[in-house]
Short mmCIF file of C-alpha atoms and ligand atoms in Angstrom, two decimals:
data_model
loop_
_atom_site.label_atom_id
_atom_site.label_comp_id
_atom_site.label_asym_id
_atom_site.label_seq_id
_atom_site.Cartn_x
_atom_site.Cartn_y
_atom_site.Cartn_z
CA UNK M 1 127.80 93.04 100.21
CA UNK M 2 124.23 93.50 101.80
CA UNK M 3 123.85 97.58 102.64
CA UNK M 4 121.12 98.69 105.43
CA UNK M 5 120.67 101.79 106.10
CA UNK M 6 119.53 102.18 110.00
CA UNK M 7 118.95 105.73 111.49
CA UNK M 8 119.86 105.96 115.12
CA UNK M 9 117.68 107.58 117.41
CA UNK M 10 119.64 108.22 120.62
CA UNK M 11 116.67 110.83 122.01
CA UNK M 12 117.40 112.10 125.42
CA UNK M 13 118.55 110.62 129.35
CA UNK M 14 120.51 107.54 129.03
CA UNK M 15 119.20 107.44 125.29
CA UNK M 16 123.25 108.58 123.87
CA UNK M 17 124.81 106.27 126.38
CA UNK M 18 122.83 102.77 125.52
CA UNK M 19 122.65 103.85 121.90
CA UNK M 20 126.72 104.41 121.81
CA UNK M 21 126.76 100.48 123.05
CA UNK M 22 123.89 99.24 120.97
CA UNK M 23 125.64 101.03 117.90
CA UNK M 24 129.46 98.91 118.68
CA UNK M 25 127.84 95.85 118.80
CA UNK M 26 125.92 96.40 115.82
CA UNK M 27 129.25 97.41 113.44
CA UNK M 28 130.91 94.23 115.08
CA UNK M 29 127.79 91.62 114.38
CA UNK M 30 127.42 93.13 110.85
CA UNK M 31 130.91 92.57 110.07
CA UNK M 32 130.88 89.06 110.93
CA UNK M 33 128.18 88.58 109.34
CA UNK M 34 129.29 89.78 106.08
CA UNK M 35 126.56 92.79 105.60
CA UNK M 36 127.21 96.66 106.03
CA UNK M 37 125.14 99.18 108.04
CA UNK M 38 125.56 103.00 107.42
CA UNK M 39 124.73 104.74 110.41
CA UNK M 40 123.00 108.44 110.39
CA UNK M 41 121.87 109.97 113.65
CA UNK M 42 119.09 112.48 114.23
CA UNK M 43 117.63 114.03 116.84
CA UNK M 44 113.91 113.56 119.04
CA UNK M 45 112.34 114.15 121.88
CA UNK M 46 113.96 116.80 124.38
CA UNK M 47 117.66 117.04 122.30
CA UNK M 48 115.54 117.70 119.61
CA UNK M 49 113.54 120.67 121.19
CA UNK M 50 116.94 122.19 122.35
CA UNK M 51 118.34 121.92 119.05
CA UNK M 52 115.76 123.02 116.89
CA UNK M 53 112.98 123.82 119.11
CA UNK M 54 110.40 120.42 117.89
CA UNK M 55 110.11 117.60 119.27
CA UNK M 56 110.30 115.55 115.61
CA UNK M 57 111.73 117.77 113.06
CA UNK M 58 111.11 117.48 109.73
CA UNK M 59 114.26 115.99 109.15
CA UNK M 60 114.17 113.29 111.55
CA UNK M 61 110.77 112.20 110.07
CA UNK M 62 112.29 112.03 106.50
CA UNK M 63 115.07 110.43 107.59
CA UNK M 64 113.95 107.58 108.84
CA UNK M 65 110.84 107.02 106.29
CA UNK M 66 113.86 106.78 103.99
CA UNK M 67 115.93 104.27 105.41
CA UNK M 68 115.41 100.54 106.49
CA UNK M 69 115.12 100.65 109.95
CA UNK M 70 115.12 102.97 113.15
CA UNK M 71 116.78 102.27 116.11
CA UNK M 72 115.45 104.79 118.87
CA UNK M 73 116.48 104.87 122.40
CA UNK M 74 114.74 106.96 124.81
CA UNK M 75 112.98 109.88 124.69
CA UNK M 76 111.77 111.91 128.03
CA UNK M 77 113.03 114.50 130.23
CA UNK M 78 110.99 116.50 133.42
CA UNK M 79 112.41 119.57 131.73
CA UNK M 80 110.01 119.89 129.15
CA UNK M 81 106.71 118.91 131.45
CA UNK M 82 105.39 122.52 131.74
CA UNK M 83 105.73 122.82 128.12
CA UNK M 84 102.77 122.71 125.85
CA UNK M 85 101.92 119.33 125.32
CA UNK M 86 102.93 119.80 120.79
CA UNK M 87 106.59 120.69 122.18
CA UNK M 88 106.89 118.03 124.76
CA UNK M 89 109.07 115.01 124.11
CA UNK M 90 106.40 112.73 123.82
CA UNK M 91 104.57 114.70 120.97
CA UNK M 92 107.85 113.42 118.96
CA UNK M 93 107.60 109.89 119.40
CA UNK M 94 103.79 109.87 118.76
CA UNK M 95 104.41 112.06 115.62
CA UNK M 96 106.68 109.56 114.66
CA UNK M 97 104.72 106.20 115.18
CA UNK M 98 102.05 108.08 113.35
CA UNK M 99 103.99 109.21 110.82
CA UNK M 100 105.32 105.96 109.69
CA UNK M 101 102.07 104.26 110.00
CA UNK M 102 103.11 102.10 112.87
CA UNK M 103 100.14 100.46 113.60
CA UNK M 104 101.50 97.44 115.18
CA UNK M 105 103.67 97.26 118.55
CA UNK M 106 105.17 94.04 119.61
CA UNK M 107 106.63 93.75 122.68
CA UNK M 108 108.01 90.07 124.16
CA UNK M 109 108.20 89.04 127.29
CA UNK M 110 110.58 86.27 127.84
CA UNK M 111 111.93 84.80 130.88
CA UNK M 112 116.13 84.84 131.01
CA UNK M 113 116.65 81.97 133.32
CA UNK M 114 120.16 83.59 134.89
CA UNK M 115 117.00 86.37 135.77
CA UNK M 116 114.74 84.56 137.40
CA UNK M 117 115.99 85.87 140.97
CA UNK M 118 115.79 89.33 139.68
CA UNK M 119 111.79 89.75 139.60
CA UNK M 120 110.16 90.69 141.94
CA UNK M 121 107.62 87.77 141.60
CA UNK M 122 108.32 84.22 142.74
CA UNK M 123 110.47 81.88 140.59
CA UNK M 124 107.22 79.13 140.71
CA UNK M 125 104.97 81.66 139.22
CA UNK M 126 107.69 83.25 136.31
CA UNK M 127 109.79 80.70 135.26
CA UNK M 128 109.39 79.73 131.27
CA UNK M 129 107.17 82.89 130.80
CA UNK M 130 107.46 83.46 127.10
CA UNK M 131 104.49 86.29 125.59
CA UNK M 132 103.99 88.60 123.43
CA UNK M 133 102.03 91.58 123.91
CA UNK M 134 100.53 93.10 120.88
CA UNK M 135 99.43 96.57 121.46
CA UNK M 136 97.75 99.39 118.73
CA UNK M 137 99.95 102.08 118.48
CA UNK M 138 98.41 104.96 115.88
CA UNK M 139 94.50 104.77 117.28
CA UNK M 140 93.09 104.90 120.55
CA UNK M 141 92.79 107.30 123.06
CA UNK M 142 96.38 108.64 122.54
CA UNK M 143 95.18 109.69 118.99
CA UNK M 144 91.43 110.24 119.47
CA UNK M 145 89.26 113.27 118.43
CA UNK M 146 88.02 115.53 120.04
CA UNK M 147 90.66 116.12 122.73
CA UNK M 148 91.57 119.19 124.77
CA UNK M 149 90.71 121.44 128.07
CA UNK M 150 88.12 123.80 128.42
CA UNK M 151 86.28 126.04 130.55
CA UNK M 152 82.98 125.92 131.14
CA UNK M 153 80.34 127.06 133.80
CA UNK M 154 83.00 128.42 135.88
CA UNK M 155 84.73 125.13 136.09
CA UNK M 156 87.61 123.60 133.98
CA UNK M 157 86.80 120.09 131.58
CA UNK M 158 89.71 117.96 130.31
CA UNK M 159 88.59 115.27 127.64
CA UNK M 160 90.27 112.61 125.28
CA UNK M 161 88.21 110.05 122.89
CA UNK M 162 88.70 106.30 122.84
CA UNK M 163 87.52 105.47 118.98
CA UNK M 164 88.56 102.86 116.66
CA UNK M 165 87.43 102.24 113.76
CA UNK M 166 86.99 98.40 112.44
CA UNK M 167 89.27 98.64 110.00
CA UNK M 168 91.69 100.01 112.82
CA UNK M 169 91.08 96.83 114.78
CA UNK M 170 90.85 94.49 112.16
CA UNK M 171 94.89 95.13 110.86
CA UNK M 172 96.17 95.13 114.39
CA UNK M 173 94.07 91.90 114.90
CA UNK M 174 95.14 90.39 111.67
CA UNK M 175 98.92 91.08 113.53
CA UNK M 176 98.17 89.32 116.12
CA UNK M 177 96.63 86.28 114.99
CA UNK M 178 99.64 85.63 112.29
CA UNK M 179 102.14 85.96 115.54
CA UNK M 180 99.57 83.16 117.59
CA UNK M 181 99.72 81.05 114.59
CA UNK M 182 103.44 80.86 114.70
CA UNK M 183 103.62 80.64 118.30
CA UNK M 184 101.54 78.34 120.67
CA UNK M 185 98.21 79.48 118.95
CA UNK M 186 96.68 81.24 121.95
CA UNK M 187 95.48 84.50 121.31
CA UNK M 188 94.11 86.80 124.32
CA UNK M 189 92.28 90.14 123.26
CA UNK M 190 92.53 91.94 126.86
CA UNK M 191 89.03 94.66 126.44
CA UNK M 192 86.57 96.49 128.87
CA UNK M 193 83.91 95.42 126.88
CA UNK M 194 81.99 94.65 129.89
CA UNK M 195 81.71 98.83 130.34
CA UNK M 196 83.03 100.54 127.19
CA UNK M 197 81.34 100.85 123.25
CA UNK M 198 85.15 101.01 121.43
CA UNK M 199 85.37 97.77 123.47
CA UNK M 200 83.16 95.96 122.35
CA UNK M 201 83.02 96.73 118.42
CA UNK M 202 86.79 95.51 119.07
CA UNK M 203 85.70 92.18 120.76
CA UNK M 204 83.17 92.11 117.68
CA UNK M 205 85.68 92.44 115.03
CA UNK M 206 88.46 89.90 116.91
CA UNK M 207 85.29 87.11 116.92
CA UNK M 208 84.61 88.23 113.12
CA UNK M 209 88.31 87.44 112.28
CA UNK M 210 88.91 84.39 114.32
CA UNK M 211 87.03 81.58 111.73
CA UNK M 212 89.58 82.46 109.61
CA UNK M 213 92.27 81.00 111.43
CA UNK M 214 91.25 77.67 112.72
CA UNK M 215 94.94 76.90 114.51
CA UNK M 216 94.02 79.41 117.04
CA UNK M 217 92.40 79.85 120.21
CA UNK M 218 90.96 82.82 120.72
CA UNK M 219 89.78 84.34 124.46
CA UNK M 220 88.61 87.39 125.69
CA UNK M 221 89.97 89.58 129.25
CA UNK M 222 88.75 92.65 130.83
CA UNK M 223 91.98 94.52 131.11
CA UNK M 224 91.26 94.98 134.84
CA UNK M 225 91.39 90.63 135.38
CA UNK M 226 94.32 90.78 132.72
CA UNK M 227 96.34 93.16 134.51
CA UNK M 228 95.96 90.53 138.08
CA UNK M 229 96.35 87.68 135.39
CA UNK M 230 99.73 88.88 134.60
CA UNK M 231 101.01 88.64 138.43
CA UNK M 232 99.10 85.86 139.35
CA UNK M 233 99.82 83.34 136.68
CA UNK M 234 101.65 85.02 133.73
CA UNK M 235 102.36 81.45 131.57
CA UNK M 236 98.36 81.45 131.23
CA UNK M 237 99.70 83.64 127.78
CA UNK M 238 100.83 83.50 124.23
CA UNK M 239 100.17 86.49 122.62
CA UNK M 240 98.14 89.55 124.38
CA UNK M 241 96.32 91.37 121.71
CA UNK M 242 95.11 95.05 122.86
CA UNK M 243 94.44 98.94 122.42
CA UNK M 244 97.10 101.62 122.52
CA UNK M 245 96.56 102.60 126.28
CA UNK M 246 96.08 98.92 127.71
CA UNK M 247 98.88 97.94 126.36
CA UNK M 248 101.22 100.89 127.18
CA UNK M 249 100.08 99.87 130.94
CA UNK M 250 99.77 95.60 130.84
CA UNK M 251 103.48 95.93 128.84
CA UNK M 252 105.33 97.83 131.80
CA UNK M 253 103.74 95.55 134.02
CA UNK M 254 104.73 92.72 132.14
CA UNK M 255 107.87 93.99 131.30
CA UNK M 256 108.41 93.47 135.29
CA UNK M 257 108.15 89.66 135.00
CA UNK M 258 111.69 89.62 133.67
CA UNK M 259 113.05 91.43 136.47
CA UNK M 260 113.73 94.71 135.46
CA UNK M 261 112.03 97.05 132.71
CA UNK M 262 115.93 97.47 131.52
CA UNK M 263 115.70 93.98 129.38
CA UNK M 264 112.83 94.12 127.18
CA UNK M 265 112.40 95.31 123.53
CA UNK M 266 110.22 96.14 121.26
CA UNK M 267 109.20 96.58 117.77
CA UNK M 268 106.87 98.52 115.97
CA UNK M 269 105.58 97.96 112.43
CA UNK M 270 103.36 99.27 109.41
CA UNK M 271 101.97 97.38 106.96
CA UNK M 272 105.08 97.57 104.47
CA UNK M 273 108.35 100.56 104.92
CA UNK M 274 110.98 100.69 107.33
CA UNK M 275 110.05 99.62 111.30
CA UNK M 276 110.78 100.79 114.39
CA UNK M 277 112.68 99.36 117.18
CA UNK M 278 113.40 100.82 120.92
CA UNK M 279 113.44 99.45 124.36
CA UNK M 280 110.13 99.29 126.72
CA UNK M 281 111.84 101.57 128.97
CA UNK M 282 112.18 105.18 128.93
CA UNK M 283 114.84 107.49 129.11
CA UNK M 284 115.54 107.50 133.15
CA UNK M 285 116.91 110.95 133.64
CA UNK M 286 117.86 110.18 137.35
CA UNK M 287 120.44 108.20 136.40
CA UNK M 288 121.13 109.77 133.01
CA UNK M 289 125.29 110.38 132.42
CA UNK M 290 126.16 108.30 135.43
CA UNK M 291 126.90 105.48 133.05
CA UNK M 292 124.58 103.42 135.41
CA UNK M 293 122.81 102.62 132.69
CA UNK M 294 121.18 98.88 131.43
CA UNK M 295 121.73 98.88 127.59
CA UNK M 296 120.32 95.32 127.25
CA UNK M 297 117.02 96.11 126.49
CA UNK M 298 118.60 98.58 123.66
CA UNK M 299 120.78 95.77 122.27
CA UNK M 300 118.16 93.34 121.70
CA UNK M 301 115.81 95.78 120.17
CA UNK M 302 118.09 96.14 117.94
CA UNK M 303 118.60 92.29 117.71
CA UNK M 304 114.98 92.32 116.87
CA UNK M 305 116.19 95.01 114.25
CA UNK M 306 118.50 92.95 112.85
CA UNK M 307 115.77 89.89 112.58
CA UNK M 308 112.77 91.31 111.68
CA UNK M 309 113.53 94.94 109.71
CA UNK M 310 116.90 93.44 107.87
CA UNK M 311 116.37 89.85 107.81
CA UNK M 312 119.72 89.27 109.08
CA UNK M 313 118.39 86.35 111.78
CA UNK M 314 121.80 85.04 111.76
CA UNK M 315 123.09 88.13 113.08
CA UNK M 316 120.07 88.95 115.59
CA UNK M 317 120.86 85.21 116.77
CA UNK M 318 124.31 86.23 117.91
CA UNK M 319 123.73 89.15 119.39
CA UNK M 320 120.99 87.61 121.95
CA UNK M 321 123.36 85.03 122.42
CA UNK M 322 125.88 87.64 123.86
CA UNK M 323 123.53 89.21 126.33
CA UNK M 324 122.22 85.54 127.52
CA UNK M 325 126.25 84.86 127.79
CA UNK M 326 126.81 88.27 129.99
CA UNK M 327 124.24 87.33 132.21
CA UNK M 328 125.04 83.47 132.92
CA UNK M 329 128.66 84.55 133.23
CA UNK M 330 127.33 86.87 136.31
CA UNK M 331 127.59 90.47 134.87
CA UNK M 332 124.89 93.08 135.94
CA UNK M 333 123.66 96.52 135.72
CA UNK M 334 122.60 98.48 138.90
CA UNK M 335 118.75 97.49 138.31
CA UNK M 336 119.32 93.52 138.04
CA UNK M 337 122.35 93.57 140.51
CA UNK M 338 122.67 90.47 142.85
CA UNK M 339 124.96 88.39 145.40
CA UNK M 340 127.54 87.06 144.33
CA UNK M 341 127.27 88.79 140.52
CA UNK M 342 129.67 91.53 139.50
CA UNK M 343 128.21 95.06 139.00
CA UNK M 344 129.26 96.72 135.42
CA UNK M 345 128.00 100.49 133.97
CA UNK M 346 126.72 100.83 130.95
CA UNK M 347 130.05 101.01 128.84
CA UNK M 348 131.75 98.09 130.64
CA UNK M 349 128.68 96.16 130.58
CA UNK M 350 128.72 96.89 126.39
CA UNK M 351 132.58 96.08 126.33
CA UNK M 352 131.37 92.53 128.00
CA UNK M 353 129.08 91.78 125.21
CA UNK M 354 131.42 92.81 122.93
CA UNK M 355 133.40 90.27 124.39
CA UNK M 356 130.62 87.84 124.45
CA UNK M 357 129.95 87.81 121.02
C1 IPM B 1 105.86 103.54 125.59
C2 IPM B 1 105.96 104.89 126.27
C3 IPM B 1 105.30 105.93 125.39
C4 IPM B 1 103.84 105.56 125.23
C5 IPM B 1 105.45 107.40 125.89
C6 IPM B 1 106.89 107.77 126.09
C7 IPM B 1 104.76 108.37 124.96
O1 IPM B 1 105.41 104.83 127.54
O2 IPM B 1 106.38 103.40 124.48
O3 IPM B 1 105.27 102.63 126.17
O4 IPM B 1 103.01 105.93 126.07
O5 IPM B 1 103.53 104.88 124.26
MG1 MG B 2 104.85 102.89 128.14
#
């Protein structure tokens, strides 16, 4: 029988509680699917600075560039804001995507149609969405040199560098492009080329790349018009190709499409070893422990676990199939709750898809 070996992330606010769901469904789909998954869970983010005083310790890190996949959660908590920024939550996750070379975020953006109420846009403008943002994850300005505060002439400076090298741009483009090919074969590189150098040596090296695939389309957006784009008519895309910070904003934005941030996952990928997976959203401490929780956005990152880190499709089929189930049959969470649909926390809503599967 097939062995993975997944490490489980469950990081901090309603990270145990979705993970705890995401983790039944995952022994029940892997049994009926005739493969095994052995479980280990480590800690990030703010459980991780309680309980060993980092953000990402060294064991956490060799865990999961050992295993086969990652499953994270959530990591985030206002607790650790006035901390310096190398023990704050967030240092953990970055130390993480740059420690396994995770170059290469994908984050989909499909329409559910039992949803379509849900957003917050009109059903004319939404319905049969279906993109994929591709966003940079290890370069940019989140990574950029020099960085830092100083003082100066009696005043204070704060400064981080937008760089990227071609080579940079060239494997996330490379990404990209292979996803348009296999989609609809419309590739959007979203830029502010029209004001910014890193910009435009990354419009250069998209152009440089795109003779090579003849299949696709290729335009260009400044992220400003793509960010209106996305509200105003979002089915203009296929796959958004873009930097580390343009894409942390355009993906929350299009996240919204779908009606609630609580639905969409993601993945995030080197060029070979073990990927990634955790929902868009982030760990929600207001409502963390009140089982109030939407673990549906967990649950099909780790359907896109299943698919793309341990090529069990057949499995990742069934699972998405049980959360499009759950939602035709009515069920809700708090942030997707409407007449006439029953309201379910976190747990019940997991025993449902349990059910549903
Ligand atoms: C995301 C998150 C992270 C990011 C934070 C938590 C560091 O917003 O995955 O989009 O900015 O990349
Ligand atoms: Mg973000």
């Amino acid at each position: 029988m097939a062995q993975h070996r997944v490490v489980l992330l469950p990081g901090d606010g309603i990270g145990p509680e979705i993970t705890t769901v995401a983790r039944r469904l995952l022994e029940a789909v892997s049994e009926r699917h005739g493969f095994e998954l052995v479980f280990e869970e480590k800690p990030i983010g703010g459980s991780a600075i309680d309980a060993t005083g980092e953000p990402l310790p060294a064991s956490t890190l060799a865990a999961c560039k050992a295993s086969d996949s990652v499953l994270l959660a959530a990591i985030g908590s206002p607790r650790f804001d006035s901390l310096p920024r190398e023990k704050r939550p967030e240092t953990g996750l970055l130390g993480l995507r740059a420690g396994m070379d995770l170059f290469a975020n994908l984050r989909p953006v499909k329409i559910v149609p039992a949803l379509i109420d849900a957003s917050s846009l009109k059903r004319e403008v939404i319905e049969g969405v279906d993109l994929m943002v591709v966003r940079e994850l290890t370069g940019g300005i989140y990574f950029g040199q020099p960085k830092g505060r100083l003082e100066a002439d009696g005043d204070e400076r704060g400064f981080n560098t937008m760089t990227y090298s071609g080579s940079e741009v060239d494997r996330i483009a490379k990404v990209a492009f292979d996803i348009a090919r296999e989609r609809r074969g419309r590739l959007c590189s979203v830029d502010k080329a029209n004001v910014l150098d890193v910009s435009q040596l990354w419009r250069d090296r998209v152009d440089a790349m795109a003779p090579g695939y003849s299949g696709v389309e290729v335009s260009h957006m400044y992220v400003d018009n793509a960010a209106m784009q996305l509200v105003r008519d979002p089915r203009q895309f296929d796959v958004l190709l873009t930097g580390n910070l343009f894409g942390d904003i355009l993906s929350d934005e299009a996240a919204m499409l779908t009606g609630s941030i609580g639905m969409l996952p993601s993945a995030s990928l080197g060029s070979d070893g073990p990927g990634l997976f955790e929902p868009v959203h982030g760990s929600a401490p207001d409502i963390a422990g009140q089982d109030k929780a939407n673990p549906m956005a967990m649950v099909l990152s780790a359907a896109m676990m299943l698919r793309i880190g341990l090529k069990q499709s057949a499995a990742a089929d069934a699972l998405e199939a049980a959360v499009d189930r759950v939602l035709a049959a009515g069920f809700r969470t708090g942030d997707l709750m409407a007449e006439g649909c029953t309201q379910l926390g976190c747990q019940a809503m997991g025993q449902e898809l349990l059910k549903a599967l």
